[in-house]
PDB file of C-alpha atoms and ligand atoms in Angstrom:
ATOM      1  CA  MET S   1       3.986 121.358-166.356  1.00 82.00           C
ATOM      2  CA  GLU S   2       5.695 118.151-166.256  1.00 90.00           C
ATOM      3  CA  ARG S   3       3.088 115.600-166.840  1.00 91.00           C
ATOM      4  CA  TRP S   4       4.727 113.190-164.464  1.00 89.00           C
ATOM      5  CA  GLY S   5       4.671 115.391-161.673  1.00 85.00           C
ATOM      6  CA  LYS S   6       3.825 114.188-158.113  1.00 87.00           C
ATOM      7  CA  SER S   7       2.898 117.392-156.343  1.00 88.00           C
ATOM      8  CA  ARG S   8      -1.053 117.675-155.660  1.00 93.00           C
ATOM      9  CA  LEU S   9      -2.905 119.899-158.259  1.00 95.00           C
ATOM     10  CA  THR S  10      -4.752 122.815-156.365  1.00 96.00           C
ATOM     11  CA  GLU S  11      -6.502 126.051-157.517  1.00 96.00           C
ATOM     12  CA  LYS S  12      -3.354 127.720-157.917  1.00 95.00           C
ATOM     13  CA  GLN S  13      -2.572 125.344-161.024  1.00 94.00           C
ATOM     14  CA  MET S  14      -6.013 126.013-162.605  1.00 96.00           C
ATOM     15  CA  ALA S  15      -4.489 128.671-164.781  1.00 96.00           C
ATOM     16  CA  GLU S  16      -2.431 125.892-166.794  1.00 95.00           C
ATOM     17  CA  PHE S  17      -5.670 124.465-168.179  1.00 97.00           C
ATOM     18  CA  PRO S  18      -7.416 127.482-169.518  1.00 96.00           C
ATOM     19  CA  GLY S  19      -9.151 125.924-172.549  1.00 97.00           C
ATOM     20  CA  ASP S  20     -12.570 124.977-173.395  1.00 97.00           C
ATOM     21  CA  THR S  21     -11.554 121.382-174.073  1.00 98.00           C
ATOM     22  CA  LEU S  22     -12.996 118.295-172.053  1.00 98.00           C
ATOM     23  CA  PHE S  23      -9.478 117.787-170.880  1.00 98.00           C
ATOM     24  CA  ASP S  24      -8.877 121.344-169.623  1.00 98.00           C
ATOM     25  CA  LYS S  25     -12.402 121.339-167.997  1.00 98.00           C
ATOM     26  CA  ILE S  26     -11.588 118.039-166.038  1.00 98.00           C
ATOM     27  CA  ALA S  27      -8.175 119.208-165.111  1.00 98.00           C
ATOM     28  CA  ARG S  28      -9.841 122.365-163.550  1.00 98.00           C
ATOM     29  CA  ALA S  29     -12.083 120.467-161.598  1.00 98.00           C
ATOM     30  CA  VAL S  30      -9.255 118.113-160.260  1.00 98.00           C
ATOM     31  CA  CYS S  31      -7.343 121.336-159.256  1.00 98.00           C
ATOM     32  CA  ARG S  32     -10.721 122.524-157.498  1.00 97.00           C
ATOM     33  CA  ALA S  33     -10.825 119.318-155.763  1.00 97.00           C
ATOM     34  CA  GLY S  34      -6.993 119.439-154.640  1.00 96.00           C
ATOM     35  CA  THR S  35      -6.564 115.796-154.204  1.00 96.00           C
ATOM     36  CA  LEU S  36      -4.735 114.519-157.055  1.00 97.00           C
ATOM     37  CA  PRO S  37      -1.191 114.580-158.406  1.00 96.00           C
ATOM     38  CA  VAL S  38      -0.693 115.765-161.799  1.00 96.00           C
ATOM     39  CA  LYS S  39       0.464 112.334-163.016  1.00 97.00           C
ATOM     40  CA  GLU S  40      -2.758 110.856-161.951  1.00 97.00           C
ATOM     41  CA  LEU S  41      -5.045 113.027-163.978  1.00 98.00           C
ATOM     42  CA  TYR S  42      -2.747 112.410-167.139  1.00 97.00           C
ATOM     43  CA  GLU S  43      -2.800 108.629-166.461  1.00 98.00           C
ATOM     44  CA  ALA S  44      -6.360 108.380-166.115  1.00 98.00           C
ATOM     45  CA  TRP S  45      -7.148 110.933-169.036  1.00 98.00           C
ATOM     46  CA  GLU S  46      -4.976 109.018-171.592  1.00 98.00           C
ATOM     47  CA  THR S  47      -6.045 105.513-170.341  1.00 98.00           C
ATOM     48  CA  ALA S  48      -9.773 106.365-170.657  1.00 98.00           C
ATOM     49  CA  ARG S  49      -9.363 107.951-174.078  1.00 98.00           C
ATOM     50  CA  ARG S  50      -7.756 104.889-175.470  1.00 98.00           C
ATOM     51  CA  ILE S  51     -10.137 102.528-173.769  1.00 98.00           C
ATOM     52  CA  ARG S  52     -12.942 104.524-175.352  1.00 98.00           C
ATOM     53  CA  ARG S  53     -11.798 104.240-178.757  1.00 98.00           C
ATOM     54  CA  LYS S  54     -12.280 100.531-178.416  1.00 98.00           C
ATOM     55  CA  PHE S  55     -14.988  99.825-175.799  1.00 98.00           C
ATOM     56  CA  ARG S  56     -18.282 101.820-175.805  1.00 98.00           C
ATOM     57  CA  GLY S  57     -21.229 101.506-173.271  1.00 98.00           C
ATOM     58  CA  GLY S  58     -21.440  98.942-170.276  1.00 98.00           C
ATOM     59  CA  ARG S  59     -21.215  99.548-166.458  1.00 98.00           C
ATOM     60  CA  VAL S  60     -17.929 100.871-165.751  1.00 98.00           C
ATOM     61  CA  LEU S  61     -15.981  98.842-162.924  1.00 98.00           C
ATOM     62  CA  ASP S  62     -12.847 100.966-161.933  1.00 98.00           C
ATOM     63  CA  LEU S  63     -11.288  98.275-159.757  1.00 98.00           C
ATOM     64  CA  ALA S  64      -8.493  99.291-157.141  1.00 98.00           C
ATOM     65  CA  GLY S  65      -9.840 102.636-158.260  1.00 98.00           C
ATOM     66  CA  GLY S  66      -8.466 104.706-155.460  1.00 98.00           C
ATOM     67  CA  HIS S  67     -10.111 108.055-156.131  1.00 98.00           C
ATOM     68  CA  GLY S  68     -11.954 106.865-159.111  1.00 98.00           C
ATOM     69  CA  LEU S  69     -10.922 109.486-161.498  1.00 98.00           C
ATOM     70  CA  LEU S  70     -10.701 106.828-164.381  1.00 98.00           C
ATOM     71  CA  ALA S  71     -14.457 105.986-163.808  1.00 98.00           C
ATOM     72  CA  HIS S  72     -15.422 109.738-164.062  1.00 98.00           C
ATOM     73  CA  VAL S  73     -13.509 110.176-167.416  1.00 98.00           C
ATOM     74  CA  LEU S  74     -14.848 106.964-169.140  1.00 98.00           C
ATOM     75  CA  ILE S  75     -18.343 108.227-168.315  1.00 98.00           C
ATOM     76  CA  LEU S  76     -17.706 111.863-169.479  1.00 98.00           C
ATOM     77  CA  LEU S  77     -16.367 110.280-172.766  1.00 98.00           C
ATOM     78  CA  ASP S  78     -19.301 108.009-173.351  1.00 98.00           C
ATOM     79  CA  ASP S  79     -22.499 108.822-171.751  1.00 98.00           C
ATOM     80  CA  THR S  80     -23.969 105.591-172.960  1.00 98.00           C
ATOM     81  CA  SER S  81     -22.232 103.943-169.838  1.00 98.00           C
ATOM     82  CA  LYS S  82     -25.218 104.719-167.486  1.00 97.00           C
ATOM     83  CA  GLU S  83     -23.262 103.937-164.180  1.00 98.00           C
ATOM     84  CA  ALA S  84     -19.983 103.252-162.702  1.00 98.00           C
ATOM     85  CA  LEU S  85     -18.494 101.443-159.426  1.00 98.00           C
ATOM     86  CA  VAL S  86     -15.086 102.321-157.837  1.00 98.00           C
ATOM     87  CA  VAL S  87     -13.897  99.470-155.839  1.00 98.00           C
ATOM     88  CA  ASP S  88     -10.993 100.037-153.558  1.00 98.00           C
ATOM     89  CA  ALA S  89     -10.034  98.187-150.354  1.00 98.00           C
ATOM     90  CA  GLY S  90      -9.192 101.644-148.913  1.00 98.00           C
ATOM     91  CA  VAL S  91     -11.171 104.219-150.622  1.00 98.00           C
ATOM     92  CA  PRO S  92      -9.054 107.552-149.960  1.00 97.00           C
ATOM     93  CA  LYS S  93     -10.900 109.914-147.474  1.00 96.00           C
ATOM     94  CA  ASN S  94     -10.997 112.718-150.008  1.00 96.00           C
ATOM     95  CA  ALA S  95     -12.272 110.750-153.003  1.00 97.00           C
ATOM     96  CA  GLY S  96     -15.744 112.245-152.508  1.00 97.00           C
ATOM     97  CA  ARG S  97     -14.266 115.829-152.924  1.00 97.00           C
ATOM     98  CA  LEU S  98     -12.780 114.631-156.205  1.00 98.00           C
ATOM     99  CA  SER S  99     -16.243 113.362-157.278  1.00 98.00           C
ATOM    100  CA  GLU S 100     -18.164 116.491-156.013  1.00 98.00           C
ATOM    101  CA  ALA S 101     -15.831 118.824-158.055  1.00 98.00           C
ATOM    102  CA  ILE S 102     -16.361 116.830-161.221  1.00 98.00           C
ATOM    103  CA  ILE S 103     -20.160 116.462-160.636  1.00 98.00           C
ATOM    104  CA  SER S 104     -20.466 120.150-159.950  1.00 98.00           C
ATOM    105  CA  GLU S 105     -19.142 120.636-163.520  1.00 97.00           C
ATOM    106  CA  TRP S 106     -21.250 117.841-165.164  1.00 98.00           C
ATOM    107  CA  PRO S 107     -24.296 117.638-162.981  1.00 98.00           C
ATOM    108  CA  ARG S 108     -25.673 114.933-165.272  1.00 98.00           C
ATOM    109  CA  LEU S 109     -23.159 112.386-163.443  1.00 98.00           C
ATOM    110  CA  ALA S 110     -25.059 112.854-160.038  1.00 98.00           C
ATOM    111  CA  GLY S 111     -25.933 109.371-158.596  1.00 98.00           C
ATOM    112  CA  ARG S 112     -24.299 107.383-161.254  1.00 98.00           C
ATOM    113  CA  ILE S 113     -20.890 106.803-159.774  1.00 98.00           C
ATOM    114  CA  CYS S 114     -20.557 104.908-156.393  1.00 98.00           C
ATOM    115  CA  TYR S 115     -17.599 104.235-154.409  1.00 98.00           C
ATOM    116  CA  VAL S 116     -17.315 100.766-152.607  1.00 98.00           C
ATOM    117  CA  GLU S 117     -14.838  99.913-150.002  1.00 98.00           C
ATOM    118  CA  ALA S 118     -14.256  96.294-150.420  1.00 98.00           C
ATOM    119  CA  SER S 119     -11.744  93.792-152.089  1.00 98.00           C
ATOM    120  CA  ILE S 120     -12.276  93.479-155.801  1.00 98.00           C
ATOM    121  CA  ALA S 121     -12.587  89.785-155.106  1.00 97.00           C
ATOM    122  CA  ASP S 122     -16.008  90.510-153.650  1.00 97.00           C
ATOM    123  CA  VAL S 123     -17.360  92.410-156.604  1.00 97.00           C
ATOM    124  CA  ALA S 124     -19.842  90.823-158.837  1.00 98.00           C
ATOM    125  CA  VAL S 125     -18.946  91.119-162.582  1.00 98.00           C
ATOM    126  CA  PHE S 126     -21.273  90.783-165.543  1.00 98.00           C
ATOM    127  CA  PRO S 127     -20.713  90.185-169.119  1.00 97.00           C
ATOM    128  CA  ASP S 128     -21.719  93.582-170.349  1.00 97.00           C
ATOM    129  CA  ASP S 129     -19.540  95.271-167.918  1.00 98.00           C
ATOM    130  CA  LEU S 130     -16.292  97.258-168.846  1.00 98.00           C
ATOM    131  CA  VAL S 131     -13.511  96.451-166.233  1.00 98.00           C
ATOM    132  CA  ALA S 132     -10.807  98.902-166.086  1.00 98.00           C
ATOM    133  CA  SER S 133      -7.986  99.259-163.637  1.00 98.00           C
ATOM    134  CA  VAL S 134      -5.017 101.582-163.597  1.00 98.00           C
ATOM    135  CA  HIS S 135      -1.969 100.700-161.704  1.00 98.00           C
ATOM    136  CA  ALA S 136      -3.442  97.677-159.781  1.00 98.00           C
ATOM    137  CA  CYS S 137       0.100  96.682-158.261  1.00 97.00           C
ATOM    138  CA  GLY S 138       1.671  93.429-158.897  1.00 98.00           C
ATOM    139  CA  ILE S 139      -0.593  90.441-158.972  1.00 98.00           C
ATOM    140  CA  LEU S 140      -3.759  92.511-158.345  1.00 98.00           C
ATOM    141  CA  THR S 141      -3.507  93.190-162.267  1.00 98.00           C
ATOM    142  CA  ASP S 142      -3.571  89.329-162.569  1.00 98.00           C
ATOM    143  CA  GLU S 143      -6.683  89.256-160.368  1.00 98.00           C
ATOM    144  CA  VAL S 144      -8.417  91.840-162.330  1.00 98.00           C
ATOM    145  CA  LEU S 145      -7.820  90.044-165.679  1.00 98.00           C
ATOM    146  CA  ARG S 146      -9.135  86.764-163.961  1.00 98.00           C
ATOM    147  CA  LEU S 147     -12.334  88.481-162.684  1.00 98.00           C
ATOM    148  CA  ALA S 148     -12.980  89.885-166.054  1.00 98.00           C
ATOM    149  CA  VAL S 149     -12.485  86.653-167.905  1.00 98.00           C
ATOM    150  CA  LYS S 150     -14.563  84.700-165.354  1.00 98.00           C
ATOM    151  CA  ALA S 151     -17.568  87.153-166.251  1.00 98.00           C
ATOM    152  CA  ARG S 152     -16.589  87.215-170.033  1.00 97.00           C
ATOM    153  CA  ALA S 153     -16.521  90.877-169.795  1.00 98.00           C
ATOM    154  CA  ARG S 154     -14.198  93.484-171.683  1.00 98.00           C
ATOM    155  CA  VAL S 155     -11.125  94.627-169.649  1.00 98.00           C
ATOM    156  CA  ALA S 156      -8.481  97.093-169.944  1.00 98.00           C
ATOM    157  CA  VAL S 157      -5.676  97.082-167.440  1.00 98.00           C
ATOM    158  CA  LEU S 158      -2.349  99.399-166.970  1.00 98.00           C
ATOM    159  CA  PRO S 159      -0.316  97.235-164.929  1.00 98.00           C
ATOM    160  CA  CYS S 160       2.498  98.436-162.518  1.00 97.00           C
ATOM    161  CA  CYS S 161       4.917  97.145-159.784  1.00 97.00           C
ATOM    162  CA  HIS S 162       5.152  93.710-161.587  1.00 97.00           C
ATOM    163  CA  ASP S 163       6.098  90.861-159.220  1.00 97.00           C
ATOM    164  CA  LEU S 164       8.515  88.697-160.915  1.00 97.00           C
ATOM    165  CA  THR S 165       8.162  85.844-158.286  1.00 97.00           C
ATOM    166  CA  LEU S 166       4.393  85.778-158.104  1.00 97.00           C
ATOM    167  CA  SER S 167       3.302  86.597-161.749  1.00 97.00           C
ATOM    168  CA  ASP S 168       4.109  84.493-164.702  1.00 97.00           C
ATOM    169  CA  THR S 169       7.353  85.594-166.731  1.00 98.00           C
ATOM    170  CA  GLY S 170       7.067  82.530-168.983  1.00 98.00           C
ATOM    171  CA  GLY S 171      10.680  81.894-168.583  1.00 97.00           C
ATOM    172  CA  LEU S 172      11.148  84.846-171.048  1.00 98.00           C
ATOM    173  CA  THR S 173      13.605  87.079-168.729  1.00 97.00           C
ATOM    174  CA  GLY S 174      16.565  86.038-170.939  1.00 97.00           C
ATOM    175  CA  TRP S 175      15.190  87.933-173.979  1.00 98.00           C
ATOM    176  CA  VAL S 176      13.079  90.645-172.493  1.00 97.00           C
ATOM    177  CA  ASN S 177      13.045  92.707-169.228  1.00 97.00           C
ATOM    178  CA  GLY S 178      10.861  90.884-166.442  1.00 98.00           C
ATOM    179  CA  PRO S 179       7.927  93.374-166.420  1.00 98.00           C
ATOM    180  CA  LEU S 180       7.435  93.237-170.236  1.00 98.00           C
ATOM    181  CA  ALA S 181       7.709  89.448-169.868  1.00 98.00           C
ATOM    182  CA  VAL S 182       4.907  89.488-167.530  1.00 98.00           C
ATOM    183  CA  ASP S 183       2.812  91.613-169.534  1.00 98.00           C
ATOM    184  CA  VAL S 184       3.426  89.461-172.649  1.00 98.00           C
ATOM    185  CA  MET S 185       2.243  86.278-170.808  1.00 98.00           C
ATOM    186  CA  ARG S 186      -0.767  88.222-169.609  1.00 98.00           C
ATOM    187  CA  ALA S 187      -1.786  88.983-173.201  1.00 98.00           C
ATOM    188  CA  ALA S 188      -0.946  85.576-174.319  1.00 98.00           C
ATOM    189  CA  TRP S 189      -3.171  84.216-171.297  1.00 98.00           C
ATOM    190  CA  LEU S 190      -6.167  86.498-172.457  1.00 98.00           C
ATOM    191  CA  ARG S 191      -5.730  85.029-175.956  1.00 98.00           C
ATOM    192  CA  GLN S 192      -5.904  81.462-174.571  1.00 98.00           C
ATOM    193  CA  GLN S 193      -9.109  82.453-172.752  1.00 98.00           C
ATOM    194  CA  GLY S 194     -10.711  83.254-176.218  1.00 97.00           C
ATOM    195  CA  TYR S 195     -10.078  86.901-175.836  1.00 98.00           C
ATOM    196  CA  SER S 196      -9.130  89.337-178.679  1.00 98.00           C
ATOM    197  CA  VAL S 197      -5.901  91.348-177.173  1.00 98.00           C
ATOM    198  CA  ILE S 198      -5.357  95.030-178.040  1.00 98.00           C
ATOM    199  CA  ALA S 199      -2.006  96.371-177.046  1.00 98.00           C
ATOM    200  CA  ARG S 200      -1.258 100.129-176.531  1.00 98.00           C
ATOM    201  CA  THR S 201       0.630 102.458-174.564  1.00 98.00           C
ATOM    202  CA  ILE S 202       0.133 105.871-172.962  1.00 98.00           C
ATOM    203  CA  PRO S 203       2.859 108.417-173.488  1.00 97.00           C
ATOM    204  CA  ASP S 204       6.046 107.431-171.416  1.00 96.00           C
ATOM    205  CA  ASP S 205       6.329 110.834-170.267  1.00 96.00           C
ATOM    206  CA  ILE S 206       3.604 110.577-167.878  1.00 97.00           C
ATOM    207  CA  THR S 207       4.725 107.061-166.456  1.00 96.00           C
ATOM    208  CA  PRO S 208       7.164 104.330-167.393  1.00 96.00           C
ATOM    209  CA  LYS S 209       4.522 101.800-166.474  1.00 97.00           C
ATOM    210  CA  ASN S 210       2.637 102.647-169.579  1.00 98.00           C
ATOM    211  CA  ARG S 211       1.626  99.617-171.208  1.00 98.00           C
ATOM    212  CA  LEU S 212      -2.196  99.313-171.630  1.00 98.00           C
ATOM    213  CA  LEU S 213      -3.604  95.815-172.153  1.00 98.00           C
ATOM    214  CA  MET S 214      -7.244  95.605-173.450  1.00 98.00           C
ATOM    215  CA  GLY S 215      -8.976  92.409-174.166  1.00 98.00           C
ATOM    216  CA  HIS S 216     -12.583  91.410-175.237  1.00 98.00           C
ATOM    217  CA  PRO S 217     -14.113  87.991-175.807  1.00 98.00           C
ATOM    218  CA  GLU S 218     -13.906  86.893-179.413  1.00 95.00           C
ATOM    219  CA  THR S 219     -17.233  86.649-181.036  1.00 80.00           C
ATOM    220  CA  PRO S 220     -18.133  83.019-181.929  1.00 64.00           C
ATOM    221  CA  VAL S 221     -17.813  82.498-185.839  1.00 59.00           C
TER     222      VAL S 221
HETATM  223  C1  SAM W   1      -1.373 102.215-156.756  1.00 74.36           C
HETATM  224  S1  SAM W   1      -3.129 102.356-156.417  1.00 74.36           S
HETATM  225  C2  SAM W   1      -4.002 102.710-157.629  1.00 74.36           C
HETATM  226  C3  SAM W   1      -4.957 103.556-157.546  1.00 74.36           C
HETATM  227  C4  SAM W   1      -5.854 104.211-158.787  1.00 74.36           C
HETATM  228  N1  SAM W   1      -6.134 103.294-159.682  1.00 74.36           N
HETATM  229  C5  SAM W   1      -4.931 105.207-159.541  1.00 74.36           C
HETATM  230  O1  SAM W   1      -4.444 104.910-160.677  1.00 74.36           O
HETATM  231  O2  SAM W   1      -4.521 106.190-158.815  1.00 74.36           O
HETATM  232  C6  SAM W   1      -3.386 100.696-155.965  1.00 74.36           C
HETATM  233  C7  SAM W   1      -4.751 100.815-155.218  1.00 74.36           C
HETATM  234  O3  SAM W   1      -5.243  99.236-155.052  1.00 74.36           O
HETATM  235  C8  SAM W   1      -5.967  99.369-153.963  1.00 74.36           C
HETATM  236  N2  SAM W   1      -5.904  97.721-153.610  1.00 74.36           N
HETATM  237  C9  SAM W   1      -5.059  97.068-152.904  1.00 74.36           C
HETATM  238  N3  SAM W   1      -5.472  95.788-153.003  1.00 74.36           N
HETATM  239  C10 SAM W   1      -6.813  95.697-153.169  1.00 74.36           C
HETATM  240  C11 SAM W   1      -7.715  94.499-153.372  1.00 74.36           C
HETATM  241  N4  SAM W   1      -7.458  93.461-152.903  1.00 74.36           N
HETATM  242  N5  SAM W   1      -9.115  95.108-153.450  1.00 74.36           N
HETATM  243  C12 SAM W   1      -9.307  96.338-154.020  1.00 74.36           C
HETATM  244  N6  SAM W   1      -8.486  97.250-153.921  1.00 74.36           N
HETATM  245  C13 SAM W   1      -6.964  97.021-153.662  1.00 74.36           C
HETATM  246  C14 SAM W   1      -5.308 100.128-152.844  1.00 74.36           C
HETATM  247  O4  SAM W   1      -6.149 100.485-151.862  1.00 74.36           O
HETATM  248  C15 SAM W   1      -4.794 101.430-153.918  1.00 74.36           C
HETATM  249  O5  SAM W   1      -5.859 102.324-153.793  1.00 74.36           O
END
């Protein structure tokens, strides 16, 4: 199966994930829900794994979270995160079906993941939170970073749809392509805010928008 595939996973594809691994179990739940393309399954999984290698615990804020798979995977990978909020201006109608399919497999998640239909600007962020966002389009990623930094919270973003007129390219487009310039400037901005920066990628056969930018406030010396 191509990992970048955009067709929806359904019960017919369950046989593609026959194993006992956590990933295969999540994939089968996603197939049962029948709500997401294969690409989003792999994006959420690969992003969440990398986030959890660096950041443990804390309330998860999955901003511009859509169906909220990222929030579910982040909690499955680290049960010390007691709760998660999935915030989206337009929560997909079938998001609940995805959540129910995952919770029926892992009942300990029941009541711990809430969907909030709101702008991310309306969410209160606290220093212990883990702010995460996959493919918040264009300047929405900049807003996610600003909200996290304002609260001095840990942050992880996988940007997409870079807007070269509204985001800061730092005048670097003569050297590197525009989206890369924007992401480099985002990393530099995080550093200026007193954050340690961690730059990773997820495999590019899933998505070419694969740069994962993570940051956490530097501890005072
Ligand atoms: C490309 S989708 C990404 C969804 C999900 N994170 C994923 O990876 O599948 C971008 C999402 O941002 C949401 N969105 C756009 N503007 C927003 C805002 N100001 N506040 C909250 N969500 C917003 C849209 O409704 C959409 O679900």
